[in-house]
PDB file of C-alpha atoms in Angstrom:
ATOM      1  CA  UNK A   1       0.019  -0.003   0.042  1.00 44.00           C
ATOM      2  CA  UNK A   2       1.318   3.439  -0.841  1.00 48.00           C
ATOM      3  CA  UNK A   3       0.006   6.540   0.935  1.00 41.00           C
ATOM      4  CA  UNK A   4       0.633  10.044  -0.402  1.00 40.00           C
ATOM      5  CA  UNK A   5       0.454  12.685   2.249  1.00 38.00           C
ATOM      6  CA  UNK A   6       1.517  16.368   2.410  1.00 37.00           C
ATOM      7  CA  UNK A   7       3.920  15.912   5.321  1.00 34.00           C
ATOM      8  CA  UNK A   8       5.533  12.716   4.141  1.00 37.00           C
ATOM      9  CA  UNK A   9       5.916  12.099   0.391  1.00 36.00           C
ATOM     10  CA  UNK A  10       5.442   8.399   0.812  1.00 35.00           C
ATOM     11  CA  UNK A  11       4.511   6.133   3.674  1.00 43.00           C
ATOM     12  CA  UNK A  12       4.699   2.424   2.917  1.00 44.00           C
ATOM     13  CA  UNK A  13       2.839  -0.400   4.588  1.00 45.00           C
ATOM     14  CA  UNK A  14       3.060  -4.149   3.998  1.00 44.00           C
ATOM     15  CA  UNK A  15       0.293  -6.315   5.347  1.00 43.00           C
ATOM     16  CA  UNK A  16       0.772  -9.834   6.661  1.00 44.00           C
ATOM     17  CA  UNK A  17      -0.970 -11.229   3.605  1.00 47.00           C
ATOM     18  CA  UNK A  18      -4.427 -11.982   2.310  1.00 48.00           C
ATOM     19  CA  UNK A  19      -6.442 -14.802   3.833  1.00 49.00           C
ATOM     20  CA  UNK A  20      -8.134 -17.022   1.247  1.00 50.00           C
ATOM     21  CA  UNK A  21     -11.452 -16.763   3.059  1.00 51.00           C
ATOM     22  CA  UNK A  22     -11.576 -12.947   3.136  1.00 59.00           C
ATOM     23  CA  UNK A  23     -12.138 -10.742   0.091  1.00 72.00           C
ATOM     24  CA  UNK A  24      -9.020  -8.627  -0.640  1.00 73.00           C
ATOM     25  CA  UNK A  25     -10.967  -5.383  -0.545  1.00 73.00           C
ATOM     26  CA  UNK A  26     -12.316  -6.266   2.942  1.00 75.00           C
ATOM     27  CA  UNK A  27      -8.839  -7.080   4.210  1.00 75.00           C
ATOM     28  CA  UNK A  28      -7.508  -3.781   2.795  1.00 77.00           C
ATOM     29  CA  UNK A  29     -10.445  -1.775   4.163  1.00 74.00           C
ATOM     30  CA  UNK A  30      -9.797  -2.882   7.702  1.00 78.00           C
ATOM     31  CA  UNK A  31      -6.026  -2.381   7.488  1.00 77.00           C
ATOM     32  CA  UNK A  32      -6.164   1.091   5.922  1.00 78.00           C
ATOM     33  CA  UNK A  33      -9.029   2.371   8.078  1.00 79.00           C
ATOM     34  CA  UNK A  34      -7.066   1.569  11.217  1.00 80.00           C
ATOM     35  CA  UNK A  35      -4.047   3.359   9.797  1.00 79.00           C
ATOM     36  CA  UNK A  36      -6.007   6.420   8.799  1.00 79.00           C
ATOM     37  CA  UNK A  37      -7.588   6.657  12.215  1.00 78.00           C
ATOM     38  CA  UNK A  38      -4.102   6.713  13.767  1.00 77.00           C
ATOM     39  CA  UNK A  39      -2.467   9.233  11.423  1.00 74.00           C
ATOM     40  CA  UNK A  40      -1.906  12.838  12.431  1.00 71.00           C
ATOM     41  CA  UNK A  41      -1.894  14.118   8.858  1.00 80.00           C
ATOM     42  CA  UNK A  42      -4.344  13.916   5.924  1.00 79.00           C
ATOM     43  CA  UNK A  43      -3.963  11.318   3.198  1.00 79.00           C
ATOM     44  CA  UNK A  44      -5.105  12.228  -0.298  1.00 84.00           C
ATOM     45  CA  UNK A  45      -4.091   9.235  -2.450  1.00 85.00           C
ATOM     46  CA  UNK A  46      -4.016   5.513  -1.759  1.00 83.00           C
ATOM     47  CA  UNK A  47      -2.740   2.876  -4.132  1.00 85.00           C
ATOM     48  CA  UNK A  48      -2.468  -0.842  -3.495  1.00 82.00           C
ATOM     49  CA  UNK A  49      -1.625  -4.094  -5.230  1.00 82.00           C
ATOM     50  CA  UNK A  50      -3.849  -6.826  -3.802  1.00 77.00           C
ATOM     51  CA  UNK A  51      -3.290 -10.570  -3.620  1.00 75.00           C
ATOM     52  CA  UNK A  52      -6.276 -12.773  -4.273  1.00 69.00           C
ATOM     53  CA  UNK A  53      -8.009 -10.804  -7.067  1.00 68.00           C
ATOM     54  CA  UNK A  54      -7.099 -13.539  -9.636  1.00 68.00           C
ATOM     55  CA  UNK A  55      -7.121 -10.971 -12.460  1.00 64.00           C
ATOM     56  CA  UNK A  56     -10.494  -9.315 -11.678  1.00 69.00           C
ATOM     57  CA  UNK A  57     -10.864  -5.588 -11.142  1.00 70.00           C
ATOM     58  CA  UNK A  58     -11.214  -4.415  -7.532  1.00 72.00           C
ATOM     59  CA  UNK A  59     -13.898  -2.146  -6.166  1.00 75.00           C
ATOM     60  CA  UNK A  60     -12.066   1.201  -5.651  1.00 83.00           C
ATOM     61  CA  UNK A  61     -15.310   3.181  -5.601  1.00 83.00           C
ATOM     62  CA  UNK A  62     -16.635   1.627  -2.393  1.00 81.00           C
ATOM     63  CA  UNK A  63     -13.309   2.096  -0.602  1.00 80.00           C
ATOM     64  CA  UNK A  64     -13.125   5.737  -1.691  1.00 85.00           C
ATOM     65  CA  UNK A  65     -16.550   6.312  -0.208  1.00 80.00           C
ATOM     66  CA  UNK A  66     -15.391   4.676   3.027  1.00 78.00           C
ATOM     67  CA  UNK A  67     -12.231   6.739   3.292  1.00 80.00           C
ATOM     68  CA  UNK A  68     -13.321  10.093   1.843  1.00 79.00           C
ATOM     69  CA  UNK A  69     -14.163  11.332   5.363  1.00 77.00           C
ATOM     70  CA  UNK A  70     -10.474  11.054   6.151  1.00 76.00           C
ATOM     71  CA  UNK A  71      -9.616  13.371   3.216  1.00 81.00           C
ATOM     72  CA  UNK A  72      -8.787  10.622   0.705  1.00 83.00           C
ATOM     73  CA  UNK A  73      -9.516  11.873  -2.826  1.00 86.00           C
ATOM     74  CA  UNK A  74      -8.116   9.085  -5.001  1.00 86.00           C
ATOM     75  CA  UNK A  75      -8.012   5.310  -4.651  1.00 85.00           C
ATOM     76  CA  UNK A  76      -6.239   3.097  -7.173  1.00 87.00           C
ATOM     77  CA  UNK A  77      -6.317  -0.697  -6.866  1.00 85.00           C
ATOM     78  CA  UNK A  78      -4.927  -3.548  -8.958  1.00 85.00           C
ATOM     79  CA  UNK A  79      -3.950  -7.181  -8.782  1.00 84.00           C
ATOM     80  CA  UNK A  80      -0.502  -7.438  -7.204  1.00 83.00           C
ATOM     81  CA  UNK A  81       0.617  -8.992 -10.544  1.00 88.00           C
ATOM     82  CA  UNK A  82       0.072  -5.497 -12.023  1.00 89.00           C
ATOM     83  CA  UNK A  83       2.191  -3.669  -9.438  1.00 89.00           C
ATOM     84  CA  UNK A  84       4.723  -6.514  -9.786  1.00 91.00           C
ATOM     85  CA  UNK A  85       4.793  -5.854 -13.518  1.00 92.00           C
ATOM     86  CA  UNK A  86       5.355  -2.110 -13.043  1.00 92.00           C
ATOM     87  CA  UNK A  87       8.137  -2.915 -10.592  1.00 91.00           C
ATOM     88  CA  UNK A  88       9.744  -5.122 -13.204  1.00 93.00           C
ATOM     89  CA  UNK A  89       9.296  -3.333 -16.518  1.00 92.00           C
ATOM     90  CA  UNK A  90       7.747  -0.029 -15.544  1.00 91.00           C
ATOM     91  CA  UNK A  91       5.108   1.041 -18.118  1.00 90.00           C
ATOM     92  CA  UNK A  92       7.111  -0.439 -21.006  1.00 91.00           C
ATOM     93  CA  UNK A  93       6.026  -3.581 -22.974  1.00 92.00           C
ATOM     94  CA  UNK A  94       7.486  -6.876 -21.877  1.00 94.00           C
ATOM     95  CA  UNK A  95       6.944  -9.815 -19.546  1.00 96.00           C
ATOM     96  CA  UNK A  96       7.330  -9.870 -15.768  1.00 96.00           C
ATOM     97  CA  UNK A  97       7.420 -12.992 -13.640  1.00 96.00           C
ATOM     98  CA  UNK A  98       6.318 -12.266 -10.105  1.00 93.00           C
ATOM     99  CA  UNK A  99       7.868 -15.029  -8.111  1.00 94.00           C
ATOM    100  CA  UNK A 100       7.280 -15.423  -4.388  1.00 92.00           C
ATOM    101  CA  UNK A 101       5.430 -18.264  -2.681  1.00 92.00           C
ATOM    102  CA  UNK A 102       3.545 -18.577  -5.969  1.00 92.00           C
ATOM    103  CA  UNK A 103       4.083 -17.453  -9.574  1.00 94.00           C
ATOM    104  CA  UNK A 104       2.229 -15.044 -11.860  1.00 93.00           C
ATOM    105  CA  UNK A 105       3.436 -14.089 -15.299  1.00 95.00           C
ATOM    106  CA  UNK A 106       2.064 -10.867 -16.835  1.00 94.00           C
ATOM    107  CA  UNK A 107       2.771  -9.553 -20.341  1.00 94.00           C
ATOM    108  CA  UNK A 108       1.743  -6.361 -22.115  1.00 92.00           C
ATOM    109  CA  UNK A 109       1.928  -5.856 -25.849  1.00 85.00           C
ATOM    110  CA  UNK A 110      -0.979  -5.743 -28.215  1.00 80.00           C
ATOM    111  CA  UNK A 111      -2.938  -7.258 -25.401  1.00 87.00           C
ATOM    112  CA  UNK A 112      -2.507  -8.085 -21.704  1.00 91.00           C
ATOM    113  CA  UNK A 113      -1.951 -11.790 -20.774  1.00 92.00           C
ATOM    114  CA  UNK A 114      -1.882 -13.245 -17.310  1.00 92.00           C
ATOM    115  CA  UNK A 115      -0.370 -16.712 -16.871  1.00 93.00           C
ATOM    116  CA  UNK A 116      -0.437 -19.069 -13.832  1.00 93.00           C
ATOM    117  CA  UNK A 117      -1.198 -17.684 -10.368  1.00 88.00           C
ATOM    118  CA  UNK A 118      -3.534 -20.629  -9.771  1.00 89.00           C
ATOM    119  CA  UNK A 119      -2.342 -21.289  -6.269  1.00 89.00           C
ATOM    120  CA  UNK A 120      -0.030 -23.845  -4.678  1.00 91.00           C
ATOM    121  CA  UNK A 121      -2.560 -26.760  -4.987  1.00 92.00           C
ATOM    122  CA  UNK A 122      -2.942 -26.735  -8.768  1.00 94.00           C
ATOM    123  CA  UNK A 123      -0.369 -24.302 -10.133  1.00 91.00           C
ATOM    124  CA  UNK A 124       2.401 -21.788  -9.257  1.00 93.00           C
ATOM    125  CA  UNK A 125       5.077 -24.085 -10.653  1.00 96.00           C
ATOM    126  CA  UNK A 126       8.594 -22.712 -10.181  1.00 97.00           C
ATOM    127  CA  UNK A 127       7.639 -20.541  -7.183  1.00 95.00           C
ATOM    128  CA  UNK A 128       8.858 -20.710  -3.627  1.00 96.00           C
ATOM    129  CA  UNK A 129       6.339 -23.291  -2.463  1.00 97.00           C
ATOM    130  CA  UNK A 130       6.999 -25.470  -5.508  1.00 97.00           C
ATOM    131  CA  UNK A 131      10.789 -25.328  -4.983  1.00 97.00           C
ATOM    132  CA  UNK A 132      10.500 -25.852  -1.214  1.00 97.00           C
ATOM    133  CA  UNK A 133       8.247 -28.821  -1.574  1.00 97.00           C
ATOM    134  CA  UNK A 134      10.506 -30.371  -4.194  1.00 97.00           C
ATOM    135  CA  UNK A 135      13.461 -29.881  -1.882  1.00 97.00           C
ATOM    136  CA  UNK A 136      11.744 -31.482   1.068  1.00 97.00           C
ATOM    137  CA  UNK A 137      10.607 -34.387  -1.086  1.00 96.00           C
ATOM    138  CA  UNK A 138      14.191 -34.898  -2.357  1.00 96.00           C
ATOM    139  CA  UNK A 139      15.466 -34.901   1.208  1.00 96.00           C
ATOM    140  CA  UNK A 140      12.922 -37.590   2.250  1.00 96.00           C
ATOM    141  CA  UNK A 141      13.688 -39.612  -0.886  1.00 96.00           C
ATOM    142  CA  UNK A 142      17.321 -39.606   0.183  1.00 95.00           C
ATOM    143  CA  UNK A 143      16.343 -40.716   3.659  1.00 95.00           C
ATOM    144  CA  UNK A 144      14.324 -43.618   2.254  1.00 94.00           C
ATOM    145  CA  UNK A 145      16.996 -44.641  -0.220  1.00 94.00           C
ATOM    146  CA  UNK A 146      14.697 -43.757  -3.150  1.00 94.00           C
ATOM    147  CA  UNK A 147      16.935 -40.921  -4.265  1.00 92.00           C
ATOM    148  CA  UNK A 148      20.569 -39.859  -4.242  1.00 95.00           C
ATOM    149  CA  UNK A 149      22.347 -38.399  -1.274  1.00 95.00           C
ATOM    150  CA  UNK A 150      21.679 -34.723  -0.990  1.00 96.00           C
ATOM    151  CA  UNK A 151      22.648 -31.887   1.335  1.00 95.00           C
ATOM    152  CA  UNK A 152      18.995 -30.988   1.408  1.00 97.00           C
ATOM    153  CA  UNK A 153      18.395 -33.769   4.068  1.00 96.00           C
ATOM    154  CA  UNK A 154      20.580 -32.141   6.766  1.00 95.00           C
ATOM    155  CA  UNK A 155      19.167 -28.734   5.702  1.00 96.00           C
ATOM    156  CA  UNK A 156      15.605 -30.002   6.188  1.00 96.00           C
ATOM    157  CA  UNK A 157      16.525 -31.493   9.609  1.00 96.00           C
ATOM    158  CA  UNK A 158      18.066 -28.191  10.683  1.00 95.00           C
ATOM    159  CA  UNK A 159      14.939 -26.256   9.644  1.00 94.00           C
ATOM    160  CA  UNK A 160      12.161 -28.634  10.631  1.00 94.00           C
ATOM    161  CA  UNK A 161      13.607 -31.113  13.161  1.00 94.00           C
ATOM    162  CA  UNK A 162      13.906 -34.922  13.034  1.00 94.00           C
ATOM    163  CA  UNK A 163      13.529 -36.218   9.499  1.00 93.00           C
ATOM    164  CA  UNK A 164      11.033 -38.951  10.457  1.00 92.00           C
ATOM    165  CA  UNK A 165       8.671 -36.218  11.874  1.00 93.00           C
ATOM    166  CA  UNK A 166       8.873 -33.657   9.017  1.00 93.00           C
ATOM    167  CA  UNK A 167       5.805 -34.892   7.258  1.00 92.00           C
ATOM    168  CA  UNK A 168       3.538 -34.958  10.289  1.00 92.00           C
ATOM    169  CA  UNK A 169       4.923 -31.686  11.582  1.00 92.00           C
ATOM    170  CA  UNK A 170       4.123 -29.886   8.309  1.00 94.00           C
ATOM    171  CA  UNK A 171       0.654 -31.373   8.088  1.00 92.00           C
ATOM    172  CA  UNK A 172      -0.132 -30.053  11.596  1.00 93.00           C
ATOM    173  CA  UNK A 173       1.395 -26.605  10.941  1.00 91.00           C
ATOM    174  CA  UNK A 174      -1.354 -24.055  10.084  1.00 92.00           C
ATOM    175  CA  UNK A 175       1.328 -22.017   8.366  1.00 91.00           C
ATOM    176  CA  UNK A 176       2.693 -24.954   6.392  1.00 93.00           C
ATOM    177  CA  UNK A 177       2.510 -23.215   3.044  1.00 93.00           C
ATOM    178  CA  UNK A 178       4.779 -20.453   4.215  1.00 93.00           C
ATOM    179  CA  UNK A 179       7.023 -22.934   6.061  1.00 94.00           C
ATOM    180  CA  UNK A 180       7.465 -25.067   2.916  1.00 96.00           C
ATOM    181  CA  UNK A 181       8.050 -21.982   0.767  1.00 95.00           C
ATOM    182  CA  UNK A 182      10.728 -20.782   3.053  1.00 95.00           C
ATOM    183  CA  UNK A 183      12.720 -23.981   2.477  1.00 96.00           C
ATOM    184  CA  UNK A 184      13.190 -22.698  -1.085  1.00 96.00           C
ATOM    185  CA  UNK A 185      16.002 -20.560   0.347  1.00 95.00           C
ATOM    186  CA  UNK A 186      17.796 -23.700   1.523  1.00 96.00           C
ATOM    187  CA  UNK A 187      17.374 -25.283  -1.954  1.00 97.00           C
ATOM    188  CA  UNK A 188      18.794 -22.205  -3.696  1.00 96.00           C
ATOM    189  CA  UNK A 189      21.730 -21.935  -1.299  1.00 94.00           C
ATOM    190  CA  UNK A 190      22.524 -25.620  -1.783  1.00 95.00           C
ATOM    191  CA  UNK A 191      22.254 -25.421  -5.580  1.00 93.00           C
ATOM    192  CA  UNK A 192      25.859 -24.170  -5.965  1.00 91.00           C
ATOM    193  CA  UNK A 193      27.283 -27.457  -4.726  1.00 93.00           C
ATOM    194  CA  UNK A 194      24.458 -30.018  -4.599  1.00 95.00           C
ATOM    195  CA  UNK A 195      23.339 -31.601  -7.869  1.00 95.00           C
ATOM    196  CA  UNK A 196      19.884 -32.488  -6.578  1.00 96.00           C
ATOM    197  CA  UNK A 197      19.227 -28.871  -5.541  1.00 96.00           C
ATOM    198  CA  UNK A 198      20.627 -27.637  -8.826  1.00 95.00           C
ATOM    199  CA  UNK A 199      18.301 -29.926 -10.712  1.00 96.00           C
ATOM    200  CA  UNK A 200      15.308 -28.497  -8.826  1.00 97.00           C
ATOM    201  CA  UNK A 201      16.450 -24.983  -9.740  1.00 96.00           C
ATOM    202  CA  UNK A 202      16.672 -25.922 -13.442  1.00 96.00           C
ATOM    203  CA  UNK A 203      13.195 -27.472 -13.313  1.00 97.00           C
ATOM    204  CA  UNK A 204      11.813 -24.340 -11.652  1.00 97.00           C
ATOM    205  CA  UNK A 205      13.451 -22.152 -14.267  1.00 97.00           C
ATOM    206  CA  UNK A 206      11.985 -24.272 -17.016  1.00 97.00           C
ATOM    207  CA  UNK A 207       8.442 -23.657 -15.627  1.00 97.00           C
ATOM    208  CA  UNK A 208       9.142 -19.930 -15.310  1.00 97.00           C
ATOM    209  CA  UNK A 209      10.422 -19.709 -18.855  1.00 97.00           C
ATOM    210  CA  UNK A 210       7.403 -21.514 -20.171  1.00 96.00           C
ATOM    211  CA  UNK A 211       5.095 -19.088 -18.324  1.00 96.00           C
ATOM    212  CA  UNK A 212       6.946 -16.181 -19.863  1.00 96.00           C
ATOM    213  CA  UNK A 213       6.791 -17.723 -23.313  1.00 95.00           C
ATOM    214  CA  UNK A 214       3.071 -18.396 -22.986  1.00 95.00           C
ATOM    215  CA  UNK A 215       2.412 -14.831 -21.825  1.00 94.00           C
ATOM    216  CA  UNK A 216       4.479 -13.417 -24.701  1.00 93.00           C
ATOM    217  CA  UNK A 217       2.448 -15.388 -27.275  1.00 91.00           C
ATOM    218  CA  UNK A 218      -0.918 -14.444 -25.818  1.00 92.00           C
ATOM    219  CA  UNK A 219      -0.061 -10.767 -25.453  1.00 91.00           C
ATOM    220  CA  UNK A 220       1.094 -10.648 -29.076  1.00 87.00           C
ATOM    221  CA  UNK A 221       4.375  -9.048 -28.080  1.00 83.00           C
ATOM    222  CA  UNK A 222       6.819  -8.118 -30.895  1.00 74.00           C
ATOM    223  CA  UNK A 223       8.880 -11.236 -31.463  1.00 69.00           C
ATOM    224  CA  UNK A 224      11.929  -9.189 -32.563  1.00 80.00           C
ATOM    225  CA  UNK A 225      12.989  -8.566 -28.946  1.00 88.00           C
ATOM    226  CA  UNK A 226      11.118  -9.364 -25.784  1.00 92.00           C
ATOM    227  CA  UNK A 227      12.175  -8.021 -22.411  1.00 93.00           C
ATOM    228  CA  UNK A 228      11.582 -10.463 -19.493  1.00 96.00           C
ATOM    229  CA  UNK A 229      12.042  -9.210 -15.979  1.00 95.00           C
ATOM    230  CA  UNK A 230      10.924 -10.299 -12.565  1.00 95.00           C
ATOM    231  CA  UNK A 231       9.518  -9.170  -9.277  1.00 91.00           C
ATOM    232  CA  UNK A 232      10.373 -10.723  -5.910  1.00 89.00           C
ATOM    233  CA  UNK A 233      13.264 -11.697  -3.785  1.00 89.00           C
ATOM    234  CA  UNK A 234      13.510 -15.293  -4.977  1.00 92.00           C
ATOM    235  CA  UNK A 235      15.024 -14.407  -8.327  1.00 93.00           C
ATOM    236  CA  UNK A 236      16.823 -11.326  -7.062  1.00 91.00           C
ATOM    237  CA  UNK A 237      18.665 -13.274  -4.418  1.00 89.00           C
ATOM    238  CA  UNK A 238      19.637 -16.347  -6.474  1.00 91.00           C
ATOM    239  CA  UNK A 239      22.146 -15.995  -9.299  1.00 92.00           C
ATOM    240  CA  UNK A 240      21.796 -19.781  -9.897  1.00 92.00           C
ATOM    241  CA  UNK A 241      18.066 -19.481 -10.520  1.00 94.00           C
ATOM    242  CA  UNK A 242      18.489 -16.377 -12.713  1.00 94.00           C
ATOM    243  CA  UNK A 243      21.098 -18.041 -14.906  1.00 95.00           C
ATOM    244  CA  UNK A 244      18.982 -21.151 -15.192  1.00 96.00           C
ATOM    245  CA  UNK A 245      16.051 -18.956 -16.251  1.00 97.00           C
ATOM    246  CA  UNK A 246      18.250 -17.164 -18.797  1.00 96.00           C
ATOM    247  CA  UNK A 247      19.324 -20.520 -20.225  1.00 96.00           C
ATOM    248  CA  UNK A 248      15.741 -21.797 -20.434  1.00 96.00           C
ATOM    249  CA  UNK A 249      14.568 -18.618 -22.171  1.00 95.00           C
ATOM    250  CA  UNK A 250      17.354 -18.957 -24.738  1.00 94.00           C
ATOM    251  CA  UNK A 251      16.124 -22.488 -25.463  1.00 94.00           C
ATOM    252  CA  UNK A 252      12.747 -21.065 -26.329  1.00 93.00           C
ATOM    253  CA  UNK A 253      14.106 -18.369 -28.571  1.00 89.00           C
ATOM    254  CA  UNK A 254      16.963 -15.904 -29.011  1.00 87.00           C
ATOM    255  CA  UNK A 255      14.590 -12.920 -28.925  1.00 91.00           C
ATOM    256  CA  UNK A 256      14.238 -13.092 -25.081  1.00 93.00           C
ATOM    257  CA  UNK A 257      16.377 -10.778 -22.905  1.00 93.00           C
ATOM    258  CA  UNK A 258      16.359 -11.259 -19.190  1.00 96.00           C
ATOM    259  CA  UNK A 259      16.668  -7.861 -17.549  1.00 93.00           C
ATOM    260  CA  UNK A 260      16.811  -6.780 -13.882  1.00 94.00           C
ATOM    261  CA  UNK A 261      13.738  -4.945 -12.484  1.00 94.00           C
ATOM    262  CA  UNK A 262      13.575  -1.238 -13.030  1.00 90.00           C
ATOM    263  CA  UNK A 263      12.142  -0.736  -9.569  1.00 86.00           C
ATOM    264  CA  UNK A 264      12.421  -2.038  -6.011  1.00 79.00           C
ATOM    265  CA  UNK A 265      10.197  -2.405  -3.004  1.00 72.00           C
ATOM    266  CA  UNK A 266       6.911  -0.626  -3.663  1.00 82.00           C
ATOM    267  CA  UNK A 267       7.954   1.325  -6.776  1.00 86.00           C
ATOM    268  CA  UNK A 268       5.296  -0.538  -8.759  1.00 86.00           C
ATOM    269  CA  UNK A 269       2.588   0.730  -6.427  1.00 86.00           C
ATOM    270  CA  UNK A 270       3.839   4.281  -6.814  1.00 86.00           C
ATOM    271  CA  UNK A 271       3.716   3.905 -10.613  1.00 88.00           C
ATOM    272  CA  UNK A 272       0.119   2.665 -10.394  1.00 86.00           C
ATOM    273  CA  UNK A 273      -0.989   6.147  -9.430  1.00 85.00           C
ATOM    274  CA  UNK A 274       0.452   7.701 -12.580  1.00 85.00           C
ATOM    275  CA  UNK A 275      -0.346   4.917 -15.049  1.00 86.00           C
ATOM    276  CA  UNK A 276      -1.416   6.551 -18.381  1.00 85.00           C
ATOM    277  CA  UNK A 277      -5.094   6.313 -19.101  1.00 82.00           C
ATOM    278  CA  UNK A 278      -4.593   4.357 -22.371  1.00 85.00           C
ATOM    279  CA  UNK A 279      -2.096   1.860 -20.945  1.00 88.00           C
ATOM    280  CA  UNK A 280      -3.102  -1.806 -21.434  1.00 89.00           C
ATOM    281  CA  UNK A 281      -2.771  -2.511 -17.706  1.00 89.00           C
ATOM    282  CA  UNK A 282      -5.655  -0.114 -17.091  1.00 86.00           C
ATOM    283  CA  UNK A 283      -7.900  -3.094 -17.961  1.00 85.00           C
ATOM    284  CA  UNK A 284      -6.818  -4.662 -14.735  1.00 86.00           C
ATOM    285  CA  UNK A 285      -6.831  -1.432 -12.663  1.00 84.00           C
ATOM    286  CA  UNK A 286      -9.644   0.203 -10.751  1.00 84.00           C
ATOM    287  CA  UNK A 287      -9.488   3.928 -10.071  1.00 85.00           C
ATOM    288  CA  UNK A 288     -11.929   6.140  -8.184  1.00 83.00           C
ATOM    289  CA  UNK A 289     -11.415   9.814  -7.533  1.00 85.00           C
ATOM    290  CA  UNK A 290     -13.256  12.946  -6.456  1.00 83.00           C
ATOM    291  CA  UNK A 291     -10.760  15.013  -8.402  1.00 71.00           C
ATOM    292  CA  UNK A 292     -11.531  16.166 -11.939  1.00 60.00           C
ATOM    293  CA  UNK A 293     -10.555  12.913 -13.649  1.00 55.00           C
ATOM    294  CA  UNK A 294     -12.198   9.826 -15.116  1.00 47.00           C
ATOM    295  CA  UNK A 295     -13.414   7.253 -12.547  1.00 46.00           C
ATOM    296  CA  UNK A 296     -13.320   3.616 -13.594  1.00 51.00           C
ATOM    297  CA  UNK A 297     -14.756   0.644 -11.676  1.00 48.00           C
TER     298      UNK A 297
END
């Protein structure tokens, strides 16, 4: 969430995440209302990228009505894949892979294409949960003798406790999705020296490259040169995963160029406020304002 206020150019707030059983707008409404009540200055603009929208447009109008008494004059909301895209490529055409616990690929060209983001149960291949789960499975395969020796087994024991109890412990953990996704860090760290971990990284990169390729095709991007970037710490922190992704993109075509993100942190949320009216991403953006400008639902 980005908040524009006279006394502080930008205040930034990160929530603990969206619960699957709560609408994203309801979660944001409670969070922001509490913050507005506590502030000693007036807020005029609020922009947010929301998890859980699954590509639909949010209801900015109702939130503006709720917050207008606090002096808020403009609310701009979008799927967090949109703010991730702006963080990766800015307003320029290209493909951005937002890779965290899950994965969403977003491309803008002649059209906008959104790929994956289906959740850890049926999708999000190549993301943190997928990598973490593959790493834990490889560790337990090694324990059983069903797979090769791997440094991921002692890493899993260090993180989760006795190997024989890992499965039960994760099933009982209400935060098991996050716990499994966090093991992706161990897999990435081990990938420099452990062949099993390296193989997992290559498989993850292959899924990510395929998502970028599918998004490119559906968005009708110019095939002469396609910029692919990313959003999220997983790719930023892992040279091994980035190089594997670069290699997999080259296998799909020499027109792909993997490029570091143009922004960091919440830059994509800031850019959301100034997104040109005719930009393709406006189809996934909801803006409401009491200023003299067009309001879209």
